[in-house]
Short mmCIF file of C-alpha atoms in Angstrom, two decimals:
data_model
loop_
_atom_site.label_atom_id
_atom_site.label_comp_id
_atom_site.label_asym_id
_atom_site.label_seq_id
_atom_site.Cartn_x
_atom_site.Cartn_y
_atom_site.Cartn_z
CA UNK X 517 52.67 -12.73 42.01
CA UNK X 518 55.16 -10.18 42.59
CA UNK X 519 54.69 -8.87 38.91
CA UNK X 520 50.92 -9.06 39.17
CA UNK X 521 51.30 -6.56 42.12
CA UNK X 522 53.74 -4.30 40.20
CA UNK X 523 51.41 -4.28 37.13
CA UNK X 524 48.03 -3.21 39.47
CA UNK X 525 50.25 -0.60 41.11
CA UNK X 526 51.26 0.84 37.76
CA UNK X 527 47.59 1.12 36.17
CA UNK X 528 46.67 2.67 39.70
CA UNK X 529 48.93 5.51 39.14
CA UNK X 530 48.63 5.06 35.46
CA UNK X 531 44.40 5.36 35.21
CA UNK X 532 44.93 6.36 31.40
CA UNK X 533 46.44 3.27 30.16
CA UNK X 534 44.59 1.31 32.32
CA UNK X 535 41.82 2.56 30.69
CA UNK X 536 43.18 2.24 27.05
CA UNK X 537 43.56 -1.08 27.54
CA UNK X 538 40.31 -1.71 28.88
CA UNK X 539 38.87 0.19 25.53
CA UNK X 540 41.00 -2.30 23.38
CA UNK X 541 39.43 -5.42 25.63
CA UNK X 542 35.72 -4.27 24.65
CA UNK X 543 36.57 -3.57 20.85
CA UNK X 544 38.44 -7.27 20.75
CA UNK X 545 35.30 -8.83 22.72
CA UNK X 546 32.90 -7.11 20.15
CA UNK X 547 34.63 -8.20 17.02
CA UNK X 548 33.80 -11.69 17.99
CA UNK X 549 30.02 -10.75 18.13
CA UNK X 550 28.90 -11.96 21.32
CA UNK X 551 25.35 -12.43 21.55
CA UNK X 552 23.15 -13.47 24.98
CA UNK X 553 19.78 -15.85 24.32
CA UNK X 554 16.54 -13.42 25.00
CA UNK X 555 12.70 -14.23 24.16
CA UNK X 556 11.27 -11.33 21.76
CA UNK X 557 8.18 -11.14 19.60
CA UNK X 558 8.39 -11.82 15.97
CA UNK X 559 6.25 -9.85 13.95
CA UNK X 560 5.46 -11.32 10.82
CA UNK X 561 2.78 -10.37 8.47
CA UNK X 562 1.01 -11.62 5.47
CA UNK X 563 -0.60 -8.52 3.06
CA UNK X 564 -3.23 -9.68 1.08
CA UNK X 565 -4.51 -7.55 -1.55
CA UNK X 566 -8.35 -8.07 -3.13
CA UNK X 567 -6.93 -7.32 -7.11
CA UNK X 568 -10.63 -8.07 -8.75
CA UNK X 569 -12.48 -5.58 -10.88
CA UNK X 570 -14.72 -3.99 -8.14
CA UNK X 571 -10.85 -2.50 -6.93
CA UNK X 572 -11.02 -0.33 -10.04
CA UNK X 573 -14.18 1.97 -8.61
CA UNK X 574 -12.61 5.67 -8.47
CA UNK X 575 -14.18 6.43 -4.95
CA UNK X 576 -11.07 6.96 -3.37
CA UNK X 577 -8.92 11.06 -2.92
CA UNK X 578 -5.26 10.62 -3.05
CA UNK X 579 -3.27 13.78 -3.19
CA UNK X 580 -6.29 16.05 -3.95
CA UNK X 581 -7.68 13.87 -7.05
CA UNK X 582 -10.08 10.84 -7.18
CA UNK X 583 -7.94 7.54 -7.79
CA UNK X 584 -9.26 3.67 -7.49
CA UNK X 585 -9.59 1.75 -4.83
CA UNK X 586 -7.11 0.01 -6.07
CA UNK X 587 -4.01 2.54 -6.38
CA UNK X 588 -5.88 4.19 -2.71
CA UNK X 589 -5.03 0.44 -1.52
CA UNK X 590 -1.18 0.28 -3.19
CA UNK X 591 -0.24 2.96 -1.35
CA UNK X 592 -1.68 2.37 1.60
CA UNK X 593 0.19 -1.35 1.43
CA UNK X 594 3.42 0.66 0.53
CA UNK X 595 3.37 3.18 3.83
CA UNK X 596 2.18 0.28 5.90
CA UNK X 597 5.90 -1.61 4.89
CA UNK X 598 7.58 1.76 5.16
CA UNK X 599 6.33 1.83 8.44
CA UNK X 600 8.02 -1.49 9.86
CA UNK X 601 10.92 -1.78 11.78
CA UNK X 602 13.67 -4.05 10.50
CA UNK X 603 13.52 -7.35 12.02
CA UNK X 604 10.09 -7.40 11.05
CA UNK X 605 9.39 -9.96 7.88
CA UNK X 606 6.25 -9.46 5.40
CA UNK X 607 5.01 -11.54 2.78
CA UNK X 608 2.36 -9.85 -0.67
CA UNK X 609 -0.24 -12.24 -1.75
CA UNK X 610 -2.92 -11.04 -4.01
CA UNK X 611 -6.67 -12.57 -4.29
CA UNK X 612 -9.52 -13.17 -6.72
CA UNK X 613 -12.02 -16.01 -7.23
CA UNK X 614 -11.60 -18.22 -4.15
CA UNK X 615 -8.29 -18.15 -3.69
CA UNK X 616 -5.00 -16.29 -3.34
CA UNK X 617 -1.44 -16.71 -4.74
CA UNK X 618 1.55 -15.45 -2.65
CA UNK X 619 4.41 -13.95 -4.41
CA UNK X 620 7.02 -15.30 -1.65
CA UNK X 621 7.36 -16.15 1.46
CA UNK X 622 7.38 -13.45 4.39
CA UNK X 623 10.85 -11.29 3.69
CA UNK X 624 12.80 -9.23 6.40
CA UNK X 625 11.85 -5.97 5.21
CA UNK X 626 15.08 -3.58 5.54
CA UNK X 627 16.92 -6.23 3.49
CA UNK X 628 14.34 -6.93 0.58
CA UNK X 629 12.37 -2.73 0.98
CA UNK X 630 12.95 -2.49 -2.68
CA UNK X 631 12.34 -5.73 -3.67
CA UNK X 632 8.80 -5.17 -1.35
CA UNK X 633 7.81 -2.18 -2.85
CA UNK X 634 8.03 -3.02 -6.06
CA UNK X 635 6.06 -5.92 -6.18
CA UNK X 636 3.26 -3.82 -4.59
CA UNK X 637 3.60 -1.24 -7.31
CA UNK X 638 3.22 -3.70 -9.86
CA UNK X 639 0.12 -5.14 -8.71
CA UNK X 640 -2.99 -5.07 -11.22
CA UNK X 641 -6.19 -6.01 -11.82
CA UNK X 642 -5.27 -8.07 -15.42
CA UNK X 643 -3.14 -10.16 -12.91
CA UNK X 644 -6.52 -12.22 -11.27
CA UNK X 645 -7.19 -15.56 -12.58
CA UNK X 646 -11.25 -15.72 -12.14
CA UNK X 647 -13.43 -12.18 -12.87
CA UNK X 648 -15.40 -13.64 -9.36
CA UNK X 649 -15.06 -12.26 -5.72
CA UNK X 650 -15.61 -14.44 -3.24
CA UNK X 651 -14.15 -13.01 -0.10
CA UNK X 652 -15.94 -15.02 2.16
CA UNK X 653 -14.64 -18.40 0.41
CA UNK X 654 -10.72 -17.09 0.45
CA UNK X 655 -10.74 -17.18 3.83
CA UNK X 656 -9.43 -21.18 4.38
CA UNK X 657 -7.30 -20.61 1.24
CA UNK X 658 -5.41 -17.79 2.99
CA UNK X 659 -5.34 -20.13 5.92
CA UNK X 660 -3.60 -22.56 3.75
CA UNK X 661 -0.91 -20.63 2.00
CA UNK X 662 0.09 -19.55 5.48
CA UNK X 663 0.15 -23.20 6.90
CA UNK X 664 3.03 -23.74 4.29
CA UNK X 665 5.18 -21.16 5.19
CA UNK X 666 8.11 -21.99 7.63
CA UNK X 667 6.71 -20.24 9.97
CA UNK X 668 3.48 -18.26 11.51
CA UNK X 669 2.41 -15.41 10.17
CA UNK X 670 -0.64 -12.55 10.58
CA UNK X 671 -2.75 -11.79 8.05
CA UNK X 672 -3.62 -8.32 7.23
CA UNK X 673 -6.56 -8.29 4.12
CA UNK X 674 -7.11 -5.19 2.41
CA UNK X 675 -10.68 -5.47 0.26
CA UNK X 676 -13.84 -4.04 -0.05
CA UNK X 677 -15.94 -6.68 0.70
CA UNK X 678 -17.83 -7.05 -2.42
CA UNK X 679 -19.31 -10.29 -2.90
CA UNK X 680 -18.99 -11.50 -6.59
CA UNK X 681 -21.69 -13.10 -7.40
CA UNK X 682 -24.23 -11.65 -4.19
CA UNK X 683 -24.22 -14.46 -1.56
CA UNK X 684 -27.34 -16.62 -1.16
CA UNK X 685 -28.61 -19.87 0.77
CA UNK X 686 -26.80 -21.96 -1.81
CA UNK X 687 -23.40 -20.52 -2.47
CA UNK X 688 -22.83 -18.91 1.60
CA UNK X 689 -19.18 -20.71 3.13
CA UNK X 690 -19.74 -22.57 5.78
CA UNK X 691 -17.53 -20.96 8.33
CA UNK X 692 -18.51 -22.71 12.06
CA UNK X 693 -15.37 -24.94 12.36
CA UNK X 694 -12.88 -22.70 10.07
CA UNK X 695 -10.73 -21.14 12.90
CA UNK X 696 -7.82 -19.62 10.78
CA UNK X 697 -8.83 -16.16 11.43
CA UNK X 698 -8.18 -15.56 14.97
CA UNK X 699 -6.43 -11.96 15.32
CA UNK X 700 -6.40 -11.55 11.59
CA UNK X 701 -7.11 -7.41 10.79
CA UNK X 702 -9.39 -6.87 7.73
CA UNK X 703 -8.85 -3.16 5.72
CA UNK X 704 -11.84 -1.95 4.37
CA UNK X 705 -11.53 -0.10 1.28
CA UNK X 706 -13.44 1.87 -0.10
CA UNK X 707 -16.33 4.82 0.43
CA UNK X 708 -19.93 4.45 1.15
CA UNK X 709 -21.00 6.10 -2.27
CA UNK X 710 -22.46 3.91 -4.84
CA UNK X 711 -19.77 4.23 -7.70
CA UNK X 712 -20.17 2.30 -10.85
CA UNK X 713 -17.66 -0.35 -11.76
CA UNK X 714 -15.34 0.25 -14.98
CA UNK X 715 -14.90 -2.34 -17.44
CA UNK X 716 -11.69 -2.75 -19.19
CA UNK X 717 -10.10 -3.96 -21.85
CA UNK X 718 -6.74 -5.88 -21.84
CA UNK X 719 -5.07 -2.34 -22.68
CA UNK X 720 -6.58 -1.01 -19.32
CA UNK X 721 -8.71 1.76 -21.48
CA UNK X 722 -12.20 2.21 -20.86
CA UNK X 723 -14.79 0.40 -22.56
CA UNK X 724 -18.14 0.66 -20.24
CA UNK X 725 -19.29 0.16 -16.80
CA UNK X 726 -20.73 -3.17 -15.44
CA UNK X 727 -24.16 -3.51 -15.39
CA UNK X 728 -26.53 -4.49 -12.39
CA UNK X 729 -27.62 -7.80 -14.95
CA UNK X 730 -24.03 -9.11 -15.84
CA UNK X 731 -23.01 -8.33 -12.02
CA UNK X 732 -26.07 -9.86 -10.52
CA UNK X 733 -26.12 -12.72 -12.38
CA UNK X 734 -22.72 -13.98 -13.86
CA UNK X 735 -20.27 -11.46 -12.41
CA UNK X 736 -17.83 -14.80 -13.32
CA UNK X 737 -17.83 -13.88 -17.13
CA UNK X 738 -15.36 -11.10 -16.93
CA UNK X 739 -11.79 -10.04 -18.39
CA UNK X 740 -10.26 -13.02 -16.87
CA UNK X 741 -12.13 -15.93 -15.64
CA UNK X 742 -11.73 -19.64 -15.69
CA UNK X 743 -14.82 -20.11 -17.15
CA UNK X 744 -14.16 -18.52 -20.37
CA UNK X 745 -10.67 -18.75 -20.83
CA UNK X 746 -9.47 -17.50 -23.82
CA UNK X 747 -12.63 -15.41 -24.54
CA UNK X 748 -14.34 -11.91 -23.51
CA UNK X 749 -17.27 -10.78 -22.84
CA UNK X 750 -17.91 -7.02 -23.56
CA UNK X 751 -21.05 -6.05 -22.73
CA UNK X 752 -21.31 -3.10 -20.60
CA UNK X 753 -24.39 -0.83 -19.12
CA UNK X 754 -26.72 0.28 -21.84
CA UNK X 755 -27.43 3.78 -19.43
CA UNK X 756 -26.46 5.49 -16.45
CA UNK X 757 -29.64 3.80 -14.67
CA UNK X 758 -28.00 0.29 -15.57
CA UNK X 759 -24.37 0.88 -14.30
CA UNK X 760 -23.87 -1.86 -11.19
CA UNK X 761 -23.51 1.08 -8.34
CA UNK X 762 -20.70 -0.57 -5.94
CA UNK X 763 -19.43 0.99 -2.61
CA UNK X 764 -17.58 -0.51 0.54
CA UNK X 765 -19.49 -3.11 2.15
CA UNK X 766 -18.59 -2.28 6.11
CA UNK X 767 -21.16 -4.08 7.72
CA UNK X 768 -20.83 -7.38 6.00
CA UNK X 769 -16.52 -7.00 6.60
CA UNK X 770 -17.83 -6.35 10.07
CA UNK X 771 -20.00 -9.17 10.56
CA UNK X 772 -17.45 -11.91 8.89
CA UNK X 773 -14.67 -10.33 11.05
CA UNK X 774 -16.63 -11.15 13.85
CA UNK X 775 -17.60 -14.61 12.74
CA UNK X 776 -13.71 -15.89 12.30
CA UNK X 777 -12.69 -14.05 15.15
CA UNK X 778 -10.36 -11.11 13.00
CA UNK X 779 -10.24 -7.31 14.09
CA UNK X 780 -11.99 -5.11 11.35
CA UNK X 781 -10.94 -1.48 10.55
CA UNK X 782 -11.50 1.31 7.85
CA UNK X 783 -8.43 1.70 5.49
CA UNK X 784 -9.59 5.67 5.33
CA UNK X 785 -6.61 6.61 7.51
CA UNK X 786 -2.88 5.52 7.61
CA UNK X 787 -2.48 5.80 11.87
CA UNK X 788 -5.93 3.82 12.28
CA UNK X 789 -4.40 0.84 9.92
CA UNK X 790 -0.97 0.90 11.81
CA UNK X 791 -2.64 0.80 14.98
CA UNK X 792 -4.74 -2.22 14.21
CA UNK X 793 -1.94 -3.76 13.07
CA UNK X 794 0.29 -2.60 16.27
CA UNK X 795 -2.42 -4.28 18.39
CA UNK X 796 -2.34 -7.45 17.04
CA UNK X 797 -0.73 -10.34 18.86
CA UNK X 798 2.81 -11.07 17.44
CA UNK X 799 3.33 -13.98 14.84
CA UNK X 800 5.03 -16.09 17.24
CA UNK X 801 7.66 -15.48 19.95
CA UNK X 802 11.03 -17.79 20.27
CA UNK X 803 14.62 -17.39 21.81
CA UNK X 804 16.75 -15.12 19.45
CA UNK X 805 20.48 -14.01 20.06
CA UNK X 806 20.55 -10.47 20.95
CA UNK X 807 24.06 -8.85 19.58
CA UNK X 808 26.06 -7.02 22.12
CA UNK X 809 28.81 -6.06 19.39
CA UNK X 810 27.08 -2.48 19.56
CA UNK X 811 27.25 -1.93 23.20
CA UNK X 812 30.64 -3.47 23.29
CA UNK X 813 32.15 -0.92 21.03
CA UNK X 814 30.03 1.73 22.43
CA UNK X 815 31.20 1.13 25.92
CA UNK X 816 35.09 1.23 24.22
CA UNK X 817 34.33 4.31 22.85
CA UNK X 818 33.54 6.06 26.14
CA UNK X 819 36.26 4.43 27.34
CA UNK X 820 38.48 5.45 24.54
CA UNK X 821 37.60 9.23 25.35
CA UNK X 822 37.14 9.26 29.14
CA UNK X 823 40.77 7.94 28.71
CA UNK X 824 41.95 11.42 27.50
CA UNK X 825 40.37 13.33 30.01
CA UNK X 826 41.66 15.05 33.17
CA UNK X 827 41.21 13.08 36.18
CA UNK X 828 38.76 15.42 37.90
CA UNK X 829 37.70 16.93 35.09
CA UNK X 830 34.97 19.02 37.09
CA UNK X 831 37.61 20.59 39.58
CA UNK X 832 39.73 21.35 36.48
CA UNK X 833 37.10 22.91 34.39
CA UNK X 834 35.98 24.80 37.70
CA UNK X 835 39.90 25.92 37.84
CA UNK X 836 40.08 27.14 34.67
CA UNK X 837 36.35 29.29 35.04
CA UNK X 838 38.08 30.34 38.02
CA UNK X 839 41.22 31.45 36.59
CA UNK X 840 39.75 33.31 33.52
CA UNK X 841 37.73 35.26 35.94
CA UNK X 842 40.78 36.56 37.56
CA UNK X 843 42.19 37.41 34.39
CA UNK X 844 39.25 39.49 33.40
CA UNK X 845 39.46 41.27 36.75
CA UNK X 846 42.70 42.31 36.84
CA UNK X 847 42.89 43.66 33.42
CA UNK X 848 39.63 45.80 34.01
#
């Protein structure tokens, strides 16, 4: 007891050590990386990009030239994920026929950027698996894919809405009991001139423009397709007059947004995306362990330093103002 005493009487006269000692308590407590339980949102997000042939229109201005909706759309997907914070996780899943394939699960996206951004980069149309486009029908696939990940996730589809082949009576989705969609954002992309659709061959070179027969009535028999796997079909637009004019369809996006209960907005402007996105409700929220090793060794830090300073350190500075100011009057 006696020694207790003697040791609190010598850091009471000794505020420097006691202080250097406190610094080397906090650095000791935040090497074992104590952590306290605290309920935060987790944002999690699923990019789905629409990869079919209408994608390759050239209605799009990216650095002062005209580019396709389809590079306009790559780089939009890349400054979105350049735009999240770390802790936030993001899965790339590509679409075309009536359903989509994910290229992984959602990733944390400080840890895997590269990985990210690279898979984006390499997206292309000659990766789709049916020449259709059948937005409308995706919608309980991407449902689906994001029932098996591990966990929730929000979806974030980036398309222009074009409907390959046109809907009718017969071959309209019945949507009344899907209810996947809720808080879903859909990126239109695109502009509201007609702009006929390039056909290409496996080399990506030029060899026509679709015409309003093939798209009208078999849109299906394209580069890739499951219906004529392991064949092409090259016809393209005898004239200018026959070229299939395509352009972003807003109203339908608008309307099927509505109908599954999503958010739509026009993927013309970076801020207007990240907003959309900012105001959607967070994937899910849970109990994480928030680190206090930073604070820890912050708070030795100060310590550390306040350690070395004079114990009234505004008196002293005042002194020494004080002092110098003498000086200066005297010699003058």
């Amino acid at each position: 007891m006696r020694l207790t005493r003697r040791l609190l009487n010598y850091l009471r006269h000794r505020l420097d050590v006691a202080l250097l000692a406190l610094a080397l308590i906090l650095l000791i407590a935040a090497l074992l990386k104590p952590t306290v339980p605290v309920k935060r949102d987790i944002y999690s997000y699923m990019l789905v990009a629409d990869i079919s042939q209408s994608m390759n229109a050239p209605d799009m201005r990216l650095g002062g030239k005209d580019v396709s909706r389809l590079v306009y759309m790559k780089d939009m997907m890349r400054r979105v994920v350049a735009s999240m914070p770390c802790g936030t996780s993001v899965s790339i899943s590509v679409f075309a026929g009536v359903t989509i394939a994910a290229m992984y699960q959602p990733l944390e996206v400080c840890a895997n950027y590269a990985n990210i951004q690279d898979t984006i980069s390499n997206m292309d149309w000659r990766m789709a698996w049916s020449g259709n486009s059948r937005i409308r029908s995706t919608l309980p696939s991407i449902a689906r894919t994001i029932r098996s990940f591990p966990a929730p996730a929000q979806v974030v589809l980036f398309t222009d809405g074009e409907e390959a082949p046109r809907l009718h009576a017969f071959n309209t989705e019945n949507l009344e009991s899907f209810q996947g969609g809720a808080g879903w954002l859909i990126v239109g992309i695109g502009s509201d001139k007609g702009t006929p659709i390039p056909k290409l061959d496996e080399q990506n070179q030029l060899i026509g423009f679709w015409s309003n027969e093939s798209f009208a009535l078999q849109p299906g028999i394209a580069q890739i397709s499951e219906s004529n796997i392991g064949t092409r079909d090259d016809n393209v637009a005898v004239s200018e007059t026959d070229r299939y004019q395509s352009r972003l369809d807003e109203e339908y996006l608008k309307t099927l947004s509505a109908e599954v209960e999503a958010n739509y907005v026009r993927g013309d402007n970076l801020q207007s995306v990240l907003a959309a996105m900012k105001a959607q409700k967070p994937a899910r929220r849970e109990t994480a362990g928030f680190e206090l090793r930073w604070i820890l060794a912050a708070l030795a830090a100060l310590t550390f330093v306040t350690a070395f300073l004079p114990r009234h350190p505004v008196q002293t500075l005042r002194a020494a103002l004080a002092s110098r100011l003498r000086k200066r009057v005297v010699t003058s």
